[in-house]
Tab-separated table of C-alpha atoms in Angstrom:
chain	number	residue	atom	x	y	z
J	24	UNK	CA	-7.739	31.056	8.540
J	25	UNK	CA	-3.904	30.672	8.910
J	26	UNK	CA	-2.251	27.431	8.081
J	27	UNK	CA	-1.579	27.208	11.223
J	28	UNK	CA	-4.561	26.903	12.702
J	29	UNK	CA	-5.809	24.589	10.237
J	30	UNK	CA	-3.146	22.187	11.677
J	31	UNK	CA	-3.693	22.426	14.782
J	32	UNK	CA	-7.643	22.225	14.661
J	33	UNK	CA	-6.895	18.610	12.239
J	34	UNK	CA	-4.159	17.545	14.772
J	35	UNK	CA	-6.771	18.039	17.430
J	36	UNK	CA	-9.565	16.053	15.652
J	37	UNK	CA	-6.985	13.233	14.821
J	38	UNK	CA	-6.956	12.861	18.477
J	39	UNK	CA	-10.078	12.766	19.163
J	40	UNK	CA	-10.670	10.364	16.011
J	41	UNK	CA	-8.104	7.800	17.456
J	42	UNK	CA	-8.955	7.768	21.212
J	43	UNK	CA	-13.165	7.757	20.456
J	44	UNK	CA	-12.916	4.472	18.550
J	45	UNK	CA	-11.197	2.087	20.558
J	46	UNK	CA	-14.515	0.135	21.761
J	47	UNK	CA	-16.159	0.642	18.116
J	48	UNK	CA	-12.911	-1.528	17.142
J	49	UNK	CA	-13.697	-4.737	19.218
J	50	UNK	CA	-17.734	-4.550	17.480
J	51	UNK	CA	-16.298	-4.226	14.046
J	52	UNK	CA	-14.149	-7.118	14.642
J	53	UNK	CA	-10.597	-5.173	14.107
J	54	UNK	CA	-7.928	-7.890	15.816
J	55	UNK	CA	-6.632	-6.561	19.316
J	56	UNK	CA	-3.111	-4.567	18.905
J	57	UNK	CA	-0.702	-7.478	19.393
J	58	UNK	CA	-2.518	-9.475	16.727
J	59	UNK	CA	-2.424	-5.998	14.993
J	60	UNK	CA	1.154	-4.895	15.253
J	61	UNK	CA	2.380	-8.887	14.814
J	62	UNK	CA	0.316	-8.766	11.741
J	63	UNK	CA	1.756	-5.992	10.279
J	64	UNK	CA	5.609	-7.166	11.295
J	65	UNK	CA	5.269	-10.590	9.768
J	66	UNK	CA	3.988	-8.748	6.299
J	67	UNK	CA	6.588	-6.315	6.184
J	68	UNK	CA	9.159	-9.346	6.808
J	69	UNK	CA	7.588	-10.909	3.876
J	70	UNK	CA	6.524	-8.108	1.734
J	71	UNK	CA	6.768	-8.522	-1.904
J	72	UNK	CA	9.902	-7.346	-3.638
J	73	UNK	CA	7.943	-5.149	-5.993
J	74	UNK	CA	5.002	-2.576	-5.154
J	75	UNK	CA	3.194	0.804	-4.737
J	76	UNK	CA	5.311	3.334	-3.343
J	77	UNK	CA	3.452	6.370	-2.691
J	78	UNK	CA	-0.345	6.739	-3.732
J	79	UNK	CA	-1.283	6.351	-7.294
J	80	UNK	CA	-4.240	8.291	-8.585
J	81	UNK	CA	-6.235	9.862	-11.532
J	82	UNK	CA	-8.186	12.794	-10.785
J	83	UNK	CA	-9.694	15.795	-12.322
J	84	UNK	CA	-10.474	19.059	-11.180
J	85	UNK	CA	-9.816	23.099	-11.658
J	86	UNK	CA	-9.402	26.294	-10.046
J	87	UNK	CA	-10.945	27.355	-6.290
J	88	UNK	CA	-12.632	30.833	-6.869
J	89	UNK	CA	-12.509	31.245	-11.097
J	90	UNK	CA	-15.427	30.111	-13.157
J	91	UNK	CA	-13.670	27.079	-14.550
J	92	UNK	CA	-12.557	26.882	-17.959
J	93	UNK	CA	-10.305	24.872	-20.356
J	94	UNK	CA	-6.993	27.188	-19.176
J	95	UNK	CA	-7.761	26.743	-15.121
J	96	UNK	CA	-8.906	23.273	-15.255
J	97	UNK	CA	-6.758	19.927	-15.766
J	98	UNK	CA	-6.126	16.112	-14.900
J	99	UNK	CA	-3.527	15.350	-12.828
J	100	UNK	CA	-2.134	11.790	-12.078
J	101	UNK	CA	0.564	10.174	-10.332
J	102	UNK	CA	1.850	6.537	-10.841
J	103	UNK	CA	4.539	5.616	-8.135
J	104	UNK	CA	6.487	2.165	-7.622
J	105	UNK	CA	9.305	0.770	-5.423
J	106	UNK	CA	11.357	-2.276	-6.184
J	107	UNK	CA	13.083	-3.819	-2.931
J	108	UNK	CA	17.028	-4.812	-3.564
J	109	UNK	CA	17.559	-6.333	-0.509
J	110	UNK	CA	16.142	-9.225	1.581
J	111	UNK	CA	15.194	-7.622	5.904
J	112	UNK	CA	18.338	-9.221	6.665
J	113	UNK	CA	20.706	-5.785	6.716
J	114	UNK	CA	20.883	-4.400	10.724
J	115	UNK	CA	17.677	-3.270	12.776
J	116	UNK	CA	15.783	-5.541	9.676
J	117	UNK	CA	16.318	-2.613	7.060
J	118	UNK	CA	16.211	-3.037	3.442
J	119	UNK	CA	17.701	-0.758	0.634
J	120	UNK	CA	15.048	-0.346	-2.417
J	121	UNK	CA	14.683	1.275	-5.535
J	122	UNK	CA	11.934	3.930	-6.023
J	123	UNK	CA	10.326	5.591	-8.698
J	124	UNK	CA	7.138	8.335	-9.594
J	125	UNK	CA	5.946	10.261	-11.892
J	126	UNK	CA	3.556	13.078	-11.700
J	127	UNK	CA	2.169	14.236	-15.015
J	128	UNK	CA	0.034	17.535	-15.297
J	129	UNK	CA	-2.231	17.172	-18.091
J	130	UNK	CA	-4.366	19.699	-19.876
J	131	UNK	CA	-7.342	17.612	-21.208
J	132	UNK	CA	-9.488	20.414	-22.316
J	133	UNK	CA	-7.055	22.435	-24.523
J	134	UNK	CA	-6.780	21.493	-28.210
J	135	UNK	CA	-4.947	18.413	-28.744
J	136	UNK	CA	-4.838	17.781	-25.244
J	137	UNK	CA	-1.389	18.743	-24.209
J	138	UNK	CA	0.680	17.422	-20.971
J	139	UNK	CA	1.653	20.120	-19.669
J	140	UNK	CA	4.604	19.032	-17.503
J	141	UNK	CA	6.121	15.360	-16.382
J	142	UNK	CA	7.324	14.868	-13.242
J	143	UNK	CA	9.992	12.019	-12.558
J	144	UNK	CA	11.244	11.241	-9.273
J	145	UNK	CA	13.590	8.208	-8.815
J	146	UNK	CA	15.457	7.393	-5.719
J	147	UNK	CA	17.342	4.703	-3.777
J	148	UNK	CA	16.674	4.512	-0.443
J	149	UNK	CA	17.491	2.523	2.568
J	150	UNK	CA	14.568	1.890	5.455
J	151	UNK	CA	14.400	0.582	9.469
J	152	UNK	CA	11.372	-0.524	9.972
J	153	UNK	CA	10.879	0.480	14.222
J	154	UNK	CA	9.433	-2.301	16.445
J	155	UNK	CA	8.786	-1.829	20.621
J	156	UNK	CA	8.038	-4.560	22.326
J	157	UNK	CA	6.420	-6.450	19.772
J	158	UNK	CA	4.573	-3.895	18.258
J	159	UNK	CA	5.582	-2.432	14.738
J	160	UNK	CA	5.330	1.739	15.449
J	161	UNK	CA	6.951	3.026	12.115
J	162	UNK	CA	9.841	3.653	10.120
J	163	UNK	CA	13.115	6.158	9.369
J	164	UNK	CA	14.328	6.673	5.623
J	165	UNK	CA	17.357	7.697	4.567
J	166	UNK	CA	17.531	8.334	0.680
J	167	UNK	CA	19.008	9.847	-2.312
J	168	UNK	CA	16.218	11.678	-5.054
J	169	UNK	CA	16.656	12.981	-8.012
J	170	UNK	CA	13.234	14.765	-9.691
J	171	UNK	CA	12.878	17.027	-12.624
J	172	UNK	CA	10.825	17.180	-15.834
J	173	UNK	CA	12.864	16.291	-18.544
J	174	UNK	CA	12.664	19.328	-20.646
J	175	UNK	CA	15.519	21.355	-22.181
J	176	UNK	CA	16.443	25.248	-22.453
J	177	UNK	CA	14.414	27.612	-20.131
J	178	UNK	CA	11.906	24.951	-19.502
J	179	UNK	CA	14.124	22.381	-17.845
J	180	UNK	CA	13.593	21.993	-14.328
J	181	UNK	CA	15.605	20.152	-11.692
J	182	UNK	CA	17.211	19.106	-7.988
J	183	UNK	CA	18.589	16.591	-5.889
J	184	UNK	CA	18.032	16.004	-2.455
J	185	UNK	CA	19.090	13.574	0.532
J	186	UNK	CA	16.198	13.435	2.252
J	187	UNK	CA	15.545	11.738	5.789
J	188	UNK	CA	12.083	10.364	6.289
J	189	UNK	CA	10.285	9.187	9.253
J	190	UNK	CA	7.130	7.935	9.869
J	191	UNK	CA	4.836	6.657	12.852
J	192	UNK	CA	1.981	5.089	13.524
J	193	UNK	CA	0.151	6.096	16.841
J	194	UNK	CA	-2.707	3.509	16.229
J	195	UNK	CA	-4.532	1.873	13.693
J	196	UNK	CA	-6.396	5.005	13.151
J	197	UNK	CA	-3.111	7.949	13.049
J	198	UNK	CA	-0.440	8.081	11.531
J	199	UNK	CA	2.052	10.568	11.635
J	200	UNK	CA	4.685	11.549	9.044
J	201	UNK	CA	7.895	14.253	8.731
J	202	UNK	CA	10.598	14.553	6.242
J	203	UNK	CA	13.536	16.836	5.531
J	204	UNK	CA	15.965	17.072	2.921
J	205	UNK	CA	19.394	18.728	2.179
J	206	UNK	CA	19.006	19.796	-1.121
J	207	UNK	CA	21.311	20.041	-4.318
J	208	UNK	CA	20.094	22.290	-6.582
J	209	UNK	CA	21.478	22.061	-10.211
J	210	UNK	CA	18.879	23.248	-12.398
J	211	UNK	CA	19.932	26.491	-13.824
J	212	UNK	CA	16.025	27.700	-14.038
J	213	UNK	CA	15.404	26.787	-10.545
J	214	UNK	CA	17.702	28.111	-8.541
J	215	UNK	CA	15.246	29.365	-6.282
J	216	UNK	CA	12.878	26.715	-5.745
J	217	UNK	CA	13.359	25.944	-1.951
J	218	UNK	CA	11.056	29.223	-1.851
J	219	UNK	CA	8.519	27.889	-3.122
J	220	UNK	CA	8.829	24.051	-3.009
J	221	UNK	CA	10.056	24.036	0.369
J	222	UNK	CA	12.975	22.454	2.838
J	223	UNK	CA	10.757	20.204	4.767
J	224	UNK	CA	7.308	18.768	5.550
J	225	UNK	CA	4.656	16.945	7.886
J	226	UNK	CA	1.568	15.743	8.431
J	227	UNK	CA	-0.464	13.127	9.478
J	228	UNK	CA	-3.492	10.396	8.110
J	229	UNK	CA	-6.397	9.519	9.765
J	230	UNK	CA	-8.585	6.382	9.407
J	231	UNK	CA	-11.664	4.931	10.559
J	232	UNK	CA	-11.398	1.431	12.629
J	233	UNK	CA	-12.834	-0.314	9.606
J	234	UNK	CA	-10.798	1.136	6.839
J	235	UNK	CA	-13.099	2.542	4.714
J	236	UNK	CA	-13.047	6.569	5.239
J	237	UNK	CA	-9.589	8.543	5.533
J	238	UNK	CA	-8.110	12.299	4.907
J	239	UNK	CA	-5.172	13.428	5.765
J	240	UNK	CA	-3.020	16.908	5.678
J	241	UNK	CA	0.692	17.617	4.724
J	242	UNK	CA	2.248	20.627	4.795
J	243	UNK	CA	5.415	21.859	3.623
J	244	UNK	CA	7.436	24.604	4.914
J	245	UNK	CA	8.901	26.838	2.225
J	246	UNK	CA	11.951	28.742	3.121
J	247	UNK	CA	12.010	31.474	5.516
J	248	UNK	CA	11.029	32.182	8.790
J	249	UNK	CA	7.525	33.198	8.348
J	250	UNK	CA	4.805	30.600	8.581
J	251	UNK	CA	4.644	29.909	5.110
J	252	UNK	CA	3.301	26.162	4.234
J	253	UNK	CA	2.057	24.503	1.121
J	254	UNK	CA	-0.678	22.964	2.243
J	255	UNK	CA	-2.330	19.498	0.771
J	256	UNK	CA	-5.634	17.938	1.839
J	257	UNK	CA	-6.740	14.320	0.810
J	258	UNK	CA	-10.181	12.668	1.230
J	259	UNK	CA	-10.533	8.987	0.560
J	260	UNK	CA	-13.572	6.758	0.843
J	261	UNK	CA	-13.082	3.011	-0.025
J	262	UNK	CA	-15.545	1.697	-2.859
J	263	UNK	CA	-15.901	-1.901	-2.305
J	264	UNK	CA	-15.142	-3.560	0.824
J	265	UNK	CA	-12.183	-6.025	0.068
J	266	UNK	CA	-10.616	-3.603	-2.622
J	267	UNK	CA	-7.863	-1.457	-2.828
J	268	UNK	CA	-9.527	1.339	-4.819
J	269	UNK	CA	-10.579	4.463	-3.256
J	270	UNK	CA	-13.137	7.467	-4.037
J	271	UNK	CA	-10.313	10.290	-4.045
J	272	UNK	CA	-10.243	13.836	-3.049
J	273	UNK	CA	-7.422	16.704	-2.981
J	274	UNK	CA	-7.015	19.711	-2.408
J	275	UNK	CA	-3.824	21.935	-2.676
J	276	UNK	CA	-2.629	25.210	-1.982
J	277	UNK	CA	0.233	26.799	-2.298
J	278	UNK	CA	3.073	26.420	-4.896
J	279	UNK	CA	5.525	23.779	-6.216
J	280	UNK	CA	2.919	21.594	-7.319
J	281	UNK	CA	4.449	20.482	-10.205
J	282	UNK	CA	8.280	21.485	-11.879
J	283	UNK	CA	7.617	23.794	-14.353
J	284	UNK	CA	5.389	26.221	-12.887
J	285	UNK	CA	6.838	25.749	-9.297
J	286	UNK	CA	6.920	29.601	-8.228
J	287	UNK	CA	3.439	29.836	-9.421
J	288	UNK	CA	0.731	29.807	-6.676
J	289	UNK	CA	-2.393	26.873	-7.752
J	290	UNK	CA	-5.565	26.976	-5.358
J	291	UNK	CA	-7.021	23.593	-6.713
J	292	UNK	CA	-9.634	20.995	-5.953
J	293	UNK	CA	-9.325	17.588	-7.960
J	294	UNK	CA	-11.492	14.432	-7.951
J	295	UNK	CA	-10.659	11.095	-8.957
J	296	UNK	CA	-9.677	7.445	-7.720
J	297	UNK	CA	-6.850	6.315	-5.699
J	298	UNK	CA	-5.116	2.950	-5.309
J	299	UNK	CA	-3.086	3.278	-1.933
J	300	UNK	CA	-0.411	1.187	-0.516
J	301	UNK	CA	-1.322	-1.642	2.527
J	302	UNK	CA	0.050	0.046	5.106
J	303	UNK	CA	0.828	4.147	4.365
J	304	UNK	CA	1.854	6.375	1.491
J	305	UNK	CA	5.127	8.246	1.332
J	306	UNK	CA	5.698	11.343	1.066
């Protein structure tokens, strides 16, 4: 099935998702939406100065379609941080803030278990947090990002990009999410990698009322005019009640999945755990 369609059948579900639960909210105790949204403004006016950033997980997995083996088969794991620099006292409440993550491939079933590639990714970027009549409904990023994987010679991989960011919550249940970025691409091996790793993206996250089930689907548009998407679904299930650990589950398709083999197309399904930010991941 096209990409396409996969979209739009998850976009429809979303929907369905977020308008089916609205009385299951009020028996599972979930705070009406002022309480909600005022909830949610007075924590991002007081966040802490130091956090998660985008999701961090472990997981493990291999190849859709190959019998797996120690070549087609891998951990990956991503670690991700922010650092705010500024108090919410700029204009419209924005902050500036420091970012960083790194993405490591890592082949634990070769001999002397090798990492295959490192990912870093700092940035500095500067948010508005949206508010409507009382009611927090997203935010718009502007920010500089610098990513490549530290290697020298023909294996050195890297860009730059100022990327613009926006994302919006429709409930407590959806969130939606796009970004594009004008890239600035200085790695002499990489030249072409807006073919493959692409020139924008979006998708969306879906939760249940109480928090403890969620997937969500991003795709990103490689260049060209053709309907060409790298496409990346996530599963999570929440473990224990009043933690922040997840059950994890992803699945992508396409390429740029990592710097060093980013014109090389990966079909793969990993499992693992996930700790997740309070509110929503970036992407």
């Amino acid at each position: 099935m096209k990409t396409k369609y996969i979209f739009t059948l998850l976009l429809f579900f979303s929907f369905l998702i977020a308008t089916s639960h609205k009385a299951d909210a009020q028996i599972l105790g979930v705070p009406n939406q002022t309480e909600y949204y005022d909830s949610i403004r007075n924590d991002l006016l007081h966040a802490p100065y130091f956090g998660i950033y985008k999701d961090n997980y472990f997981t493990v997995g291999t190849t859709i379609g190959k019998m797996p083996d120690r070549h087609n088969s891998d951990v990956k794991f991503q670690l991700s941080v922010a650092q705010r620099i500024t108090k919410t006292t700029l204009p419209l409440n924005s902050y500036v803030f420091l970012a960083f993550t790194m993405k490591t491939m890592w082949n634990v079933f070769e001999k002397s278990l090798p990492m295959r590639d490192l990912n870093f990714n700092p940035g500095i970027g500067w948010s508005f947090p949206f508010f409507s009549k009382g009611r927090y409904v997203g935010k718009f990023t502007l920010m500089l990002e610098h990513e490549s994987n530290g290697r020298d010679s023909i294996q050195s991989r890297s860009w730059n990009k100022i990327s613009f960011g926006a994302t919006t919550m429709i409930n407590e249940w959806l969130t939606v999410n796009c970004k594009f970025w004008i890239p600035i691409v200085d790695g002499e091996h990489n030249k072409d990698i807006l073919r493959y790793s692409g020139i924008y993206q979006t998708g969306l996250a879906v939760t249940t009322p109480n928090k403890k089930l969620g997937w969500a689907v991003t795709l990103v548009k490689r260049k060209g005019w053709n309907l060409n998407f790298n496409t990346i679904l996530e599963f999570n299930w929440k473990i224990l009640p009043n933690d922040n650990q997840y059950f994890f589950a992803q699945y992508y398709n396409g390429y740029g999945e990592n710097m060093l083999d980013y014109n090389q197309f990966h079909s793969r399904l990993r499992i693992g755990m996930v700790i997740k930010p309070k509110f929503f991941s970036e992407y």
